Amino acid sequence: MTSWDDKQFMRKVTEPFLKSWVEAGKESDFPIQNIPFGIFNTPGETARAATRIGDTIVDLHALSMHGFFEGLGLDPDIFNHDTLNPFIALGKPVCRAVRERISEIFGETNPSLRDQPEKHPAILFPLHAIQMLMPVKAGDYTDFYSSIEHATNVGIMFRDPANALLPNWKHLPVGYHGRSSSIVVSGTNIHRPKGQTKADTAEFPEFGPSKQVDFELEMAFITGKKTELGQSVSTREAEDHIFGMVIFNDLSARDIQKWEYVPLGPFLAKNFGSVISPWIVTLDALAPFRVPGPKQEPAVLPYLQSEGDHNFDVQLDVLIRAENQPEQLVCHSNYKYMYWNLAQQLAHQTVNGCNINIGDIFGSGTISGPTPDSLGSMLEIAWKGTRPVKMHDGSERTFINDNDTIIMRGYCVNENLRIGFGEVVTKILPAIPIPEKL
Ligand code: CA
């Protein structure tokens, strides 16, 4: 649960009236209240940690070298790594102290860096001059299936409309262990995967490029505190173990998935590329946007019961940009629809004693909403190919074509404040040909 101290901290850093001397427009996902963390580099330099205000990248290692984190007891090189893992490992109190210090340094009235413009070129970079990299080294990746609307739609399409949810679905957050090696940062383009598929009418499978590449609109949380084998994390403790969240495009090849998934679940249809947004937004920054989750009926087992609000009102957009065309909105959903919340997901992941590490990634599962414009995958939007999407250029989509770019954006907004994630962008490139015979 959130302590009084936590609340005091969050008030200090997320107060809507705070302003920075670094410009961030009203429409920016990155006002001074956000202070996310990422890894970046500039030409000829090594990768290091950053935060972002508006469209300005703040080099945290350079801030450290200039003494701006003095008194916090940090290793001066803590931000001089190509992943955030060493910083995250210091724990939430240190992360909070760093966010609070950044909030002070960049506060509108603080002259300490503002009035030393000779230091700015070493510390502040325009967005166009840098490249964002994978923010963490993820040892493990779990993908849940926690949107009731998505699970129901898939059940209706592939099984039985009258029994769309399998009997276990409302009793545990269904998930599987994915592969972390192919999780990449926004801006990484992915080649269409090749694999085995089998048409319903065919006797034997065939091999070739997937004809049904799809996106899955997800969010993911990243763990910031490890556990030992045998240890379980309760729903009450779960958020202490969560560093922050990203948007997550879990690319899928539906035709490969359909043939391969029985009986052990997803495999090559799901591990050819999953793409995350580069900025990890802390749960503290998201706190003003907490909302209750849907009522869980029937009641869940005691180890899955959670108190307080663990859902977040994050608006999520998916757009497709065909080559040389403007982007086109195909989905507007929201993370608040999640039936199973992140505390329940982490409690379930660890209830058997499975250990977790810093930097592990946990996908929410496709986030569909209750309306036809809020479906989080092409599988649902085009309803198994039966309702093609009309594109600006007159072409139709039932899945993703070669050279289509998929863009996902996520942001929280109320009358006073906007906290966002930026975007996840990836282009689907044609399959890499392989020789017919080896
Ligand atoms: Ca998924």
CSV table of C-alpha atoms and ligand atoms in Angstrom, one decimal, residues 141 143 176 216 218 250 270 365-366, ligand 1:
chain,number,residue,atom,x,y,z
A,141,TYR,CA,9.5,-12.2,-20.6
A,143,ASP,CA,2.9,-12.5,-21.7
A,176,TYR,CA,2.9,-18.0,-20.9
A,216,GLU,CA,-1.1,-6.8,-30.4
A,218,GLU,CA,-0.3,-4.2,-25.0
A,250,ASP,CA,3.6,-7.9,-29.4
A,270,LYS,CA,5.2,-14.8,-31.2
A,365,GLY,CA,-1.9,-9.3,-23.2
A,366,THR,CA,-3.8,-7.6,-26.0
B,1,CA,CA,0.6,-11.0,-26.6
